[in-house]
Coordinates of C-alpha atoms in Angstrom, one line a residue:
M4 CA -32.5 5.0 -48.0
G5 CA -32.4 2.1 -45.2
K6 CA -29.2 0.6 -46.6
L7 CA -27.5 4.1 -46.8
L8 CA -28.6 4.6 -43.1
L9 CA -27.1 1.4 -42.2
V10 CA -23.9 2.2 -43.9
A11 CA -23.3 5.6 -42.3
L12 CA -23.9 4.3 -39.0
F13 CA -21.2 1.4 -39.6
I14 CA -18.9 4.2 -40.6
L15 CA -19.5 6.3 -37.6
N16 CA -18.9 3.2 -35.2
M17 CA -16.0 2.3 -36.7
Q18 CA -14.9 6.1 -36.7
A19 CA -15.5 6.0 -33.0
L20 CA -13.7 2.7 -32.4
T21 CA -10.7 4.3 -34.4
F22 CA -11.0 7.2 -32.5
A23 CA -11.1 5.1 -29.1
Q24 CA -8.2 3.2 -30.2
E25 CA -6.1 6.3 -31.3
A26 CA -6.9 7.8 -27.8
L27 CA -5.8 5.0 -25.7
S28 CA -2.5 4.3 -28.1
K29 CA -1.9 8.0 -27.0
G30 CA -2.2 7.3 -23.1
E31 CA -5.5 9.1 -22.7
K32 CA -7.3 6.4 -20.7
E33 CA -7.3 7.3 -17.3
Y34 CA -6.1 4.7 -14.6
T35 CA -7.2 5.2 -11.0
F36 CA -4.7 4.0 -8.1
I37 CA -6.2 4.1 -4.9
G38 CA -4.6 3.5 -1.5
L39 CA -4.6 4.7 2.3
E40 CA -3.4 7.9 4.2
Y41 CA 0.0 6.1 4.8
E42 CA 2.6 8.5 5.2
P43 CA 5.5 8.4 4.1
F44 CA 4.2 5.8 1.3
N45 CA 1.3 7.5 0.2
W46 CA -0.9 10.5 1.9
T47 CA -2.8 13.7 1.1
D48 CA -1.4 16.9 2.4
G49 CA -3.8 19.8 1.8
G50 CA -6.0 18.0 -0.7
T51 CA -2.6 17.1 -2.7
P52 CA -1.4 13.4 -3.1
K53 CA 2.0 12.8 -1.8
G54 CA 4.6 10.2 -1.1
G55 CA 7.4 8.0 -2.0
M56 CA 5.1 5.4 -3.4
L57 CA 3.0 7.9 -5.2
E58 CA 6.2 9.8 -6.7
V59 CA 7.3 6.1 -8.1
V60 CA 3.8 5.2 -9.9
K61 CA 3.5 8.8 -11.1
N62 CA 6.9 8.7 -12.6
V63 CA 6.1 4.9 -14.0
C64 CA 2.6 6.8 -15.6
N65 CA 4.6 9.3 -17.4
K66 CA 7.1 6.7 -18.5
M67 CA 4.4 4.9 -20.0
K68 CA 2.5 7.9 -21.3
I69 CA -0.7 7.3 -19.5
K70 CA -2.9 9.3 -17.3
C71 CA -3.2 8.4 -13.9
K72 CA -5.2 9.6 -10.9
F73 CA -5.1 8.7 -7.2
E74 CA -7.4 8.5 -4.2
F75 CA -7.1 7.7 -0.8
I76 CA -9.8 5.6 1.1
P77 CA -10.2 3.4 4.1
M78 CA -8.8 -0.1 4.5
R79 CA -12.0 -2.1 4.1
R80 CA -12.9 -0.2 1.0
V81 CA -9.4 -0.7 -0.5
I82 CA -9.8 -4.5 -0.3
K83 CA -13.3 -4.1 -1.8
M84 CA -12.2 -2.4 -4.7
L85 CA -9.3 -4.8 -5.4
E86 CA -12.1 -7.8 -5.3
D87 CA -14.4 -6.2 -7.7
G88 CA -12.3 -4.6 -10.0
S89 CA -13.5 -1.0 -9.5
T90 CA -9.8 0.1 -9.1
V91 CA -6.6 -0.8 -11.4
G92 CA -4.4 -0.9 -8.3
V93 CA -3.9 -0.2 -5.0
L94 CA -0.3 1.6 -3.8
S95 CA 1.8 -0.3 -0.9
L96 CA 0.7 -3.3 -0.1
I97 CA 2.7 -6.5 0.7
P98 CA 2.3 -10.2 -0.2
N99 CA -0.8 -11.6 1.6
S100 CA -2.1 -15.3 1.1
D101 CA -5.7 -13.8 1.6
R102 CA -5.6 -11.7 -1.6
E103 CA -4.0 -13.8 -4.0
S104 CA -7.2 -15.0 -5.9
F105 CA -7.9 -11.4 -6.7
T106 CA -4.6 -9.6 -6.9
T107 CA -1.3 -9.5 -9.0
L108 CA 1.5 -7.7 -6.9
S109 CA 4.0 -5.7 -8.9
V110 CA 7.8 -6.4 -8.5
P111 CA 8.6 -5.3 -5.1
I112 CA 9.5 -1.7 -5.0
I113 CA 9.9 -0.5 -1.3
R114 CA 11.7 -2.2 1.4
S115 CA 10.0 -1.9 4.6
N116 CA 9.7 -3.5 8.2
I117 CA 6.7 -4.5 10.3
S118 CA 7.5 -4.3 14.0
Y119 CA 6.1 -4.4 17.4
F120 CA 6.4 -1.0 19.4
A121 CA 6.3 -0.2 23.1
V122 CA 6.5 2.6 25.4
K123 CA 10.3 3.2 26.2
G124 CA 11.2 1.3 29.6
T125 CA 8.0 -0.6 29.5
F126 CA 9.0 -3.8 27.4
K127 CA 12.1 -5.5 27.0
K128 CA 13.7 -6.3 23.5
I129 CA 11.6 -9.6 22.1
K130 CA 14.0 -12.1 21.1
K131 CA 11.7 -14.8 20.9
L132 CA 7.7 -15.1 20.1
E133 CA 7.3 -16.4 23.8
D134 CA 8.4 -12.8 24.8
L135 CA 5.0 -11.7 23.9
N136 CA 3.2 -13.8 26.5
G137 CA 0.5 -11.8 28.5
A138 CA 0.9 -8.8 26.1
T139 CA -1.8 -6.7 24.2
V140 CA -1.2 -5.4 20.8
G141 CA -2.9 -2.8 19.2
A142 CA -3.0 -2.9 15.3
L143 CA -5.0 -1.4 12.3
V144 CA -7.7 -3.6 11.3
A145 CA -7.3 -5.6 7.9
S146 CA -3.7 -4.6 7.9
S147 CA -1.0 -7.0 6.9
A148 CA 0.4 -6.1 10.3
E149 CA -2.8 -7.3 11.9
K150 CA -2.8 -10.2 10.2
I151 CA 0.9 -10.9 11.5
A152 CA -0.2 -10.3 15.1
L153 CA -3.0 -12.8 14.7
T154 CA -0.5 -15.4 13.4
H155 CA 1.5 -14.7 16.5
K156 CA -1.9 -15.2 18.6
E157 CA -2.5 -18.7 17.5
Q158 CA 1.1 -19.4 18.8
I159 CA 0.9 -17.6 21.8
K160 CA -1.8 -18.6 24.5
D161 CA -1.9 -15.1 26.2
L162 CA -1.4 -12.7 23.6
K163 CA -4.3 -10.3 22.7
V164 CA -5.1 -8.5 19.7
E165 CA -7.1 -5.3 19.6
N166 CA -7.7 -3.7 16.0
E167 CA -8.3 0.0 15.3
S168 CA -9.9 1.7 12.5
E169 CA -7.2 4.3 12.5
L170 CA -3.5 4.2 13.2
L171 CA -3.8 7.4 15.4
T172 CA -6.1 5.4 17.7
V173 CA -3.2 2.9 18.1
V174 CA -0.7 5.3 18.8
N175 CA -2.7 7.3 21.4
K176 CA -4.1 4.2 23.2
L177 CA -0.5 3.0 23.4
T178 CA 1.1 6.1 24.6
A179 CA -1.7 6.5 27.3
G180 CA -1.3 2.9 28.4
R181 CA -4.4 1.8 27.4
Y182 CA -3.3 -1.5 26.2
G183 CA -2.1 -2.4 29.8
A184 CA 1.2 -3.1 31.2
K185 CA 2.3 -5.1 28.5
G186 CA 1.0 -3.1 25.9
L187 CA 2.3 -3.0 22.1
A188 CA 1.4 -1.7 19.0
I189 CA 2.3 -3.7 15.8
S190 CA 2.7 -1.4 12.2
N191 CA 4.5 -0.6 9.5
E192 CA 7.7 0.9 10.8
D193 CA 8.2 3.8 8.8
V194 CA 4.8 4.7 9.0
F195 CA 4.3 4.4 12.6
T196 CA 7.6 6.4 13.3
T197 CA 6.5 9.2 10.8
L198 CA 3.3 9.5 12.7
F199 CA 4.5 9.7 16.4
K200 CA 7.3 12.1 15.0
K201 CA 4.8 14.4 13.7
L202 CA 2.9 14.1 17.1
N203 CA 6.3 15.1 18.8
I204 CA 6.0 11.9 20.6
D205 CA 9.6 10.6 21.5
T206 CA 8.7 7.7 24.0
L207 CA 8.0 5.0 21.5
E208 CA 10.7 2.5 20.4
V209 CA 10.9 -0.9 18.4
V210 CA 11.1 -3.8 20.4
Y211 CA 10.8 -6.5 17.6
V212 CA 11.1 -6.6 14.0
A213 CA 8.4 -9.0 12.9
S214 CA 8.8 -9.1 9.2
V215 CA 10.9 -7.3 6.4
D216 CA 8.8 -6.9 3.4
G217 CA 8.9 -5.5 0.0
F218 CA 6.0 -3.1 -0.7
S219 CA 4.3 -3.2 -4.2
V220 CA 1.4 -2.1 -6.3
A221 CA -1.6 -4.8 -6.0
F222 CA -3.5 -4.8 -9.4
S223 CA -6.9 -6.1 -9.5
K224 CA -7.1 -9.2 -11.3
K225 CA -10.6 -8.0 -12.6
A226 CA -9.4 -4.5 -13.9
S227 CA -5.8 -5.1 -15.0
D228 CA -4.3 -6.1 -18.3
P229 CA -1.4 -8.3 -18.0
S230 CA 0.2 -6.5 -20.7
F231 CA 0.0 -3.5 -18.6
I232 CA 1.6 -4.9 -15.7
R233 CA 4.5 -6.3 -17.6
K234 CA 5.2 -2.7 -18.8
F235 CA 4.9 -1.3 -15.2
N236 CA 7.3 -3.9 -13.9
A237 CA 9.7 -3.2 -16.6
N238 CA 9.9 0.1 -15.8
I239 CA 10.2 -0.1 -12.0
L240 CA 13.4 -2.8 -12.7
E241 CA 15.0 0.0 -15.2
M242 CA 14.6 2.5 -12.3
K243 CA 16.2 0.2 -9.7
K244 CA 19.3 -0.4 -12.2
T245 CA 19.7 3.4 -12.9
G246 CA 19.4 4.6 -9.3
E247 CA 16.3 6.6 -10.4
L248 CA 14.1 4.6 -7.8
E249 CA 16.3 5.3 -5.0
N250 CA 16.5 8.8 -6.1
L251 CA 12.9 9.3 -6.0
L252 CA 12.4 7.6 -2.3
K253 CA 15.0 9.3 -0.5
P254 CA 13.3 12.7 0.2
Y255 CA 10.8 10.5 2.1
G256 CA 13.3 8.5 3.8
L257 CA 12.2 5.3 2.2
K258 CA 14.7 2.5 0.7
P259 CA 14.0 0.6 -2.6
A260 CA 13.2 -3.1 -2.7
K261 CA 15.9 -5.4 -3.8

């Protein structure tokens, strides 16, 4: 009886393993992508996930025949989950040397600028970094925009950077003059412009483009499968060739990366 029981358990285990493998091959494994409330790239509207990057990733998931879900959390948790492997990927990040040890970026998907903004008429167009001297800059904490501002701070003696937990705080403080007479904000241009337009603010303008970047999906090295990333990238590249990527992004005012 003991041997029969062992054989029965072995058969059951093999059946369970086969079922799991079949489920995986059918795309029944669920992949969780996380991101910020980062309109127009990815955000929630009445509890419904939306955005240009989100539409692209959803489309790739469909092509790969896999189940994907999306969650939106604060930036500090985003980076922690990438590090510890509790998410497979994060939407809408750009290359950052601080993240190379624990992330693998997809091919660039969306092209967008990181720019300095000012209240109209308060700051001349910046032609060189030295023009930032004496300015106070608001930036979203732990963002790539903040990293750029801090890099500039190392080069400009009298540049001050104030980090904020929400981009809305940056907009409000800049428009209220709370960053001082030479107040600036640094942010992704598409995100910042979308936000202040929603608030019916028409007093802000770009005074300097700090960088032009390709936004990608950042995959956690602890949670992602290299073959999965290769398939993901292959689909993105094909969508670029056919124009499908451009068509998905157009309703959100976004442009595909080259």
